[in-house]
Coordinates of C-alpha atoms in Angstrom, one line a residue:
M12 CA 71.0 55.6 6.7
K13 CA 70.7 54.6 10.5
K14 CA 74.3 56.2 11.0
I15 CA 73.4 59.3 9.3
L16 CA 70.1 59.5 11.2
I17 CA 72.0 59.2 14.6
L18 CA 74.5 61.9 13.5
L19 CA 71.7 64.5 12.5
L20 CA 70.0 63.9 15.8
F21 CA 73.5 64.4 17.8
V22 CA 74.1 67.7 16.0
T23 CA 70.6 68.9 16.3
S24 CA 70.8 68.0 20.1
I25 CA 73.9 70.1 20.4
L26 CA 72.7 73.2 18.5
S27 CA 69.3 73.1 20.4
A28 CA 71.3 73.0 23.8
Q29 CA 73.4 76.0 22.5
E30 CA 70.5 78.1 21.0
K31 CA 69.1 79.4 24.5
E32 CA 70.4 82.8 25.1
F33 CA 69.6 86.0 26.9
K34 CA 70.1 89.5 25.9
Y35 CA 70.2 92.7 27.8
S36 CA 70.5 96.3 26.5
L37 CA 73.8 98.1 27.6
S38 CA 72.4 101.5 26.9
G39 CA 74.1 104.0 29.3
I40 CA 76.5 101.4 30.5
K41 CA 80.3 101.8 30.6
K42 CA 81.4 98.9 32.8
V43 CA 80.3 95.3 33.2
V44 CA 81.1 93.4 36.2
L45 CA 80.9 89.7 36.0
A46 CA 81.1 87.2 38.8
S47 CA 80.8 83.3 38.0
G48 CA 82.7 80.2 38.9
T49 CA 82.6 78.5 35.6
K50 CA 84.5 78.6 32.5
I51 CA 83.9 82.0 31.0
V52 CA 84.3 83.0 27.6
L53 CA 83.8 86.6 26.5
T54 CA 83.9 87.8 22.9
A55 CA 83.9 91.3 21.6
E56 CA 81.3 92.4 18.7
N57 CA 80.0 95.6 17.2
T58 CA 77.0 95.3 19.3
S59 CA 75.0 97.3 22.1
E60 CA 73.7 94.5 23.8
L61 CA 74.9 91.9 26.4
V62 CA 74.3 88.5 25.0
L63 CA 74.3 85.4 27.4
T64 CA 74.6 81.9 26.4
D65 CA 74.6 78.8 28.7
N66 CA 77.1 76.6 26.6
K67 CA 75.8 73.4 27.9
K68 CA 76.6 70.6 25.2
V69 CA 74.8 67.5 25.4
R70 CA 76.5 64.4 24.6
N71 CA 74.6 61.6 26.0
N72 CA 71.6 59.7 25.2
H73 CA 69.6 62.4 23.4
S74 CA 66.1 60.9 23.5
G75 CA 66.8 60.0 27.2
H76 CA 68.1 63.5 27.8
E77 CA 65.2 65.3 26.4
D78 CA 62.9 63.2 28.4
H79 CA 64.8 63.9 31.6
Q80 CA 64.7 67.7 30.8
K81 CA 61.0 67.4 30.2
E82 CA 60.5 65.5 33.7
K83 CA 62.4 68.2 35.4
A84 CA 60.5 71.2 33.8
E85 CA 57.3 69.4 34.8
K86 CA 58.4 69.0 38.4
R87 CA 59.3 72.8 38.8
K88 CA 56.0 73.7 37.0
G89 CA 54.6 76.6 38.9
L90 CA 57.4 77.2 41.2
T91 CA 60.2 79.7 41.5
A92 CA 63.9 79.1 41.8
V93 CA 65.3 81.2 44.8
Y94 CA 69.1 81.7 45.4
P95 CA 71.1 83.0 48.4
N96 CA 72.8 85.8 46.4
G97 CA 69.7 87.5 44.4
K98 CA 66.9 86.9 42.2
D99 CA 67.1 85.4 38.7
N100 CA 66.0 87.9 36.6
S101 CA 67.6 86.7 33.2
D102 CA 64.8 84.6 32.1
G103 CA 65.8 81.5 34.1
F104 CA 69.4 81.6 33.1
G105 CA 70.1 81.7 36.9
F106 CA 71.7 85.3 36.8
S107 CA 71.2 88.4 39.0
I108 CA 71.6 91.4 36.7
T109 CA 71.6 94.7 38.5
K110 CA 72.3 98.3 37.4
E111 CA 74.2 100.9 39.4
G112 CA 74.7 104.2 37.5
S113 CA 76.8 103.2 34.4
V114 CA 77.9 99.8 35.9
L115 CA 76.1 96.7 35.3
Y116 CA 76.7 93.8 37.8
V117 CA 76.1 90.3 36.3
T118 CA 76.1 87.6 38.9
D119 CA 76.0 83.9 38.6
L120 CA 73.4 82.5 41.1
K121 CA 74.1 79.0 40.2
S122 CA 76.9 77.1 41.6
M123 CA 80.0 75.7 39.4
Y124 CA 78.2 72.2 39.5
Q125 CA 75.4 73.5 37.6
R126 CA 77.5 75.1 35.0
N127 CA 79.5 73.7 31.9
G128 CA 80.8 77.3 30.9
I129 CA 79.1 80.5 29.8
N130 CA 79.5 82.7 26.7
L131 CA 79.0 86.2 26.8
T132 CA 79.2 88.6 24.0
L133 CA 79.8 92.5 24.5
P134 CA 80.6 95.6 22.7
K135 CA 84.5 95.7 22.1
T136 CA 84.9 98.9 23.7
M137 CA 83.2 97.8 27.0
N138 CA 85.2 98.2 30.2
I139 CA 85.2 94.7 32.0
S140 CA 85.7 93.2 35.5
V141 CA 85.5 89.5 35.8
N142 CA 86.1 87.4 39.0
A143 CA 85.8 83.5 38.0
G144 CA 85.9 82.5 41.6
N145 CA 87.9 79.1 42.9
L146 CA 87.8 76.9 40.0
G147 CA 86.6 79.0 36.8
S148 CA 88.7 80.2 34.0
V149 CA 88.4 83.0 31.6
S150 CA 89.2 83.4 28.0
L151 CA 88.5 86.9 26.2
E152 CA 89.3 88.4 22.8
G153 CA 89.2 91.5 21.0
F154 CA 88.4 94.0 23.6
T155 CA 89.8 97.5 23.6
G156 CA 88.5 98.8 27.1
E157 CA 89.9 98.4 30.4
V158 CA 89.9 94.7 31.5
E159 CA 90.3 93.2 35.0
V160 CA 90.4 89.6 35.4
A161 CA 90.9 87.3 38.6
T162 CA 91.0 83.6 39.0
N163 CA 92.2 81.5 41.6
V164 CA 93.0 78.0 40.1
G165 CA 91.6 78.7 36.4
K166 CA 94.0 79.9 33.7
I167 CA 93.6 83.3 32.0
E168 CA 93.7 83.9 28.4
M169 CA 93.5 87.0 26.4
K170 CA 94.0 87.6 22.7
N171 CA 93.9 91.0 20.6
V172 CA 93.7 93.2 23.6
T173 CA 94.9 96.9 24.2
G174 CA 94.7 97.4 27.9
P175 CA 94.7 98.8 30.3
I176 CA 94.9 95.1 31.8
T177 CA 94.9 93.9 35.3
A178 CA 94.9 89.9 35.6
N179 CA 95.6 88.1 38.8
T180 CA 95.5 84.5 39.7
S181 CA 97.0 82.4 42.4
V182 CA 97.5 79.0 40.6
G183 CA 96.5 79.4 36.9
K184 CA 98.6 80.2 33.9
I185 CA 98.3 83.4 32.2
D186 CA 98.6 84.2 28.3
I187 CA 98.0 87.4 26.9
D188 CA 98.5 88.8 23.2
F189 CA 98.3 92.4 23.0
D190 CA 97.2 93.8 19.7
K191 CA 98.8 97.1 20.9
V192 CA 99.6 98.6 24.3
S193 CA 97.5 101.4 25.6
Q194 CA 99.5 104.1 27.2
T195 CA 96.6 105.4 29.3
S196 CA 96.9 103.5 32.7
P197 CA 99.4 100.8 34.2
I198 CA 99.3 97.1 33.3
T199 CA 99.6 94.7 36.0
I200 CA 99.8 90.9 35.4
S201 CA 100.5 88.4 38.3
S202 CA 100.6 84.8 39.2
S203 CA 101.6 83.3 42.3
V204 CA 102.5 79.7 41.0
S205 CA 102.3 79.4 37.4
E206 CA 103.9 80.8 34.2
I207 CA 103.1 84.0 32.4
D208 CA 103.4 84.5 28.7
V209 CA 102.8 88.0 27.2
A210 CA 103.3 89.0 23.7
I211 CA 103.3 92.8 23.0
P212 CA 104.2 95.0 19.6
A213 CA 107.9 95.4 19.1
N214 CA 107.5 99.3 19.0
T215 CA 105.5 99.3 22.5
K216 CA 106.8 102.2 24.7
A217 CA 107.0 100.9 28.2
D218 CA 108.7 101.1 31.5
L219 CA 109.2 97.4 32.7
E220 CA 109.3 95.7 35.9
L221 CA 109.6 92.0 35.9
R222 CA 109.6 90.1 39.2
T223 CA 110.2 86.2 39.7
Q224 CA 112.2 83.5 41.4
G225 CA 111.9 81.8 38.0
T226 CA 113.3 82.9 34.7
V227 CA 112.6 85.6 32.4
Y228 CA 112.7 84.8 28.8
T229 CA 112.2 87.6 26.0
N230 CA 113.5 88.5 22.7
F231 CA 113.5 92.1 23.4
D232 CA 116.7 93.9 24.1
F233 CA 117.0 95.6 27.5
D234 CA 119.8 96.4 29.9
T235 CA 120.9 93.5 32.2
P236 CA 120.6 95.0 35.8
K237 CA 123.9 96.1 37.3
K238 CA 125.0 97.2 40.7
K239 CA 128.2 99.5 40.7
G240 CA 128.7 98.9 37.0
L241 CA 128.7 95.4 37.2
P242 CA 126.1 92.8 35.9
N243 CA 124.1 91.2 38.7
V244 CA 124.3 87.5 38.0
S245 CA 122.4 86.0 40.9
G246 CA 120.0 87.0 43.8
N247 CA 118.2 89.8 42.0
K248 CA 114.5 88.8 41.6
S249 CA 113.5 91.9 39.7
I250 CA 114.4 93.3 36.3
N251 CA 113.5 97.0 35.6
S252 CA 114.1 98.3 32.1
K253 CA 112.7 100.7 29.3
L254 CA 111.4 99.8 26.0
N255 CA 111.5 102.3 23.1
N256 CA 112.6 104.8 25.6
G257 CA 110.1 104.2 28.2
G258 CA 106.2 104.6 28.4
V259 CA 103.3 103.0 30.3
K260 CA 104.1 101.0 33.3
I261 CA 104.1 97.3 32.6
Y262 CA 104.4 95.2 35.7
I263 CA 104.5 91.5 35.6
K264 CA 105.0 89.1 38.5
S265 CA 105.2 85.3 38.9
S266 CA 106.3 84.4 42.5
M267 CA 107.5 80.9 41.4
G268 CA 106.8 80.5 37.5
N269 CA 108.7 81.8 34.4
I270 CA 108.0 85.0 32.6
Y271 CA 107.8 84.9 28.8
L272 CA 107.9 88.3 27.2
R273 CA 107.7 88.2 23.6
K274 CA 108.3 90.7 20.8
K275 CA 105.5 90.8 17.8

């Protein structure tokens, strides 16, 4: 019985920690620009709101944690948090949210040491630009709009996207699984050090450029680069080819890592 009670307290504590959320109407907004240095998870929904959740899970002694939180709340009672990069107008979440025309800027005012990850829910057609700073990572799924993502060390993961996509990282690994590939604008994916793994539908029309000093692995059939009719077996770091007679430009570059291009 005692074990069951402890388990219930544990689950309740986690749920209560995840319940806090902030909502913002996206009426008239065509693009959301997010800057945060933590683990960022974006989920596409049929919604007209931005829903922000601070995914802070509690795994310590729960009664002790609650007491500590109450003590902290008491200390800041009557005081207002101020930040170098703007004013918190997100009901205490520590974000500055400003609107310029049809663009919404969502800026994390807290440092990476004050976050354990954030979750955002946005409309699936929303255009998104995300900068995860030096150590943050980005994971997103289900978006059909334009997506731009930049990290330094953290990995980038995308599932069920259509593009156009721009993904850049210095050190992090990139995994992107396309549901289909939009033909409207070029796709650019690059990492300075790590491998890049991309999956696209077999019928995708594309002009490919793959650049790496590592190795390209694929189950697509495209011509080996040739010079004067002969295969170039060494020294060429770029592969240019067409898929299904050509289409949208897909540029994938990893300066040092392997590139995996998979047929779905």
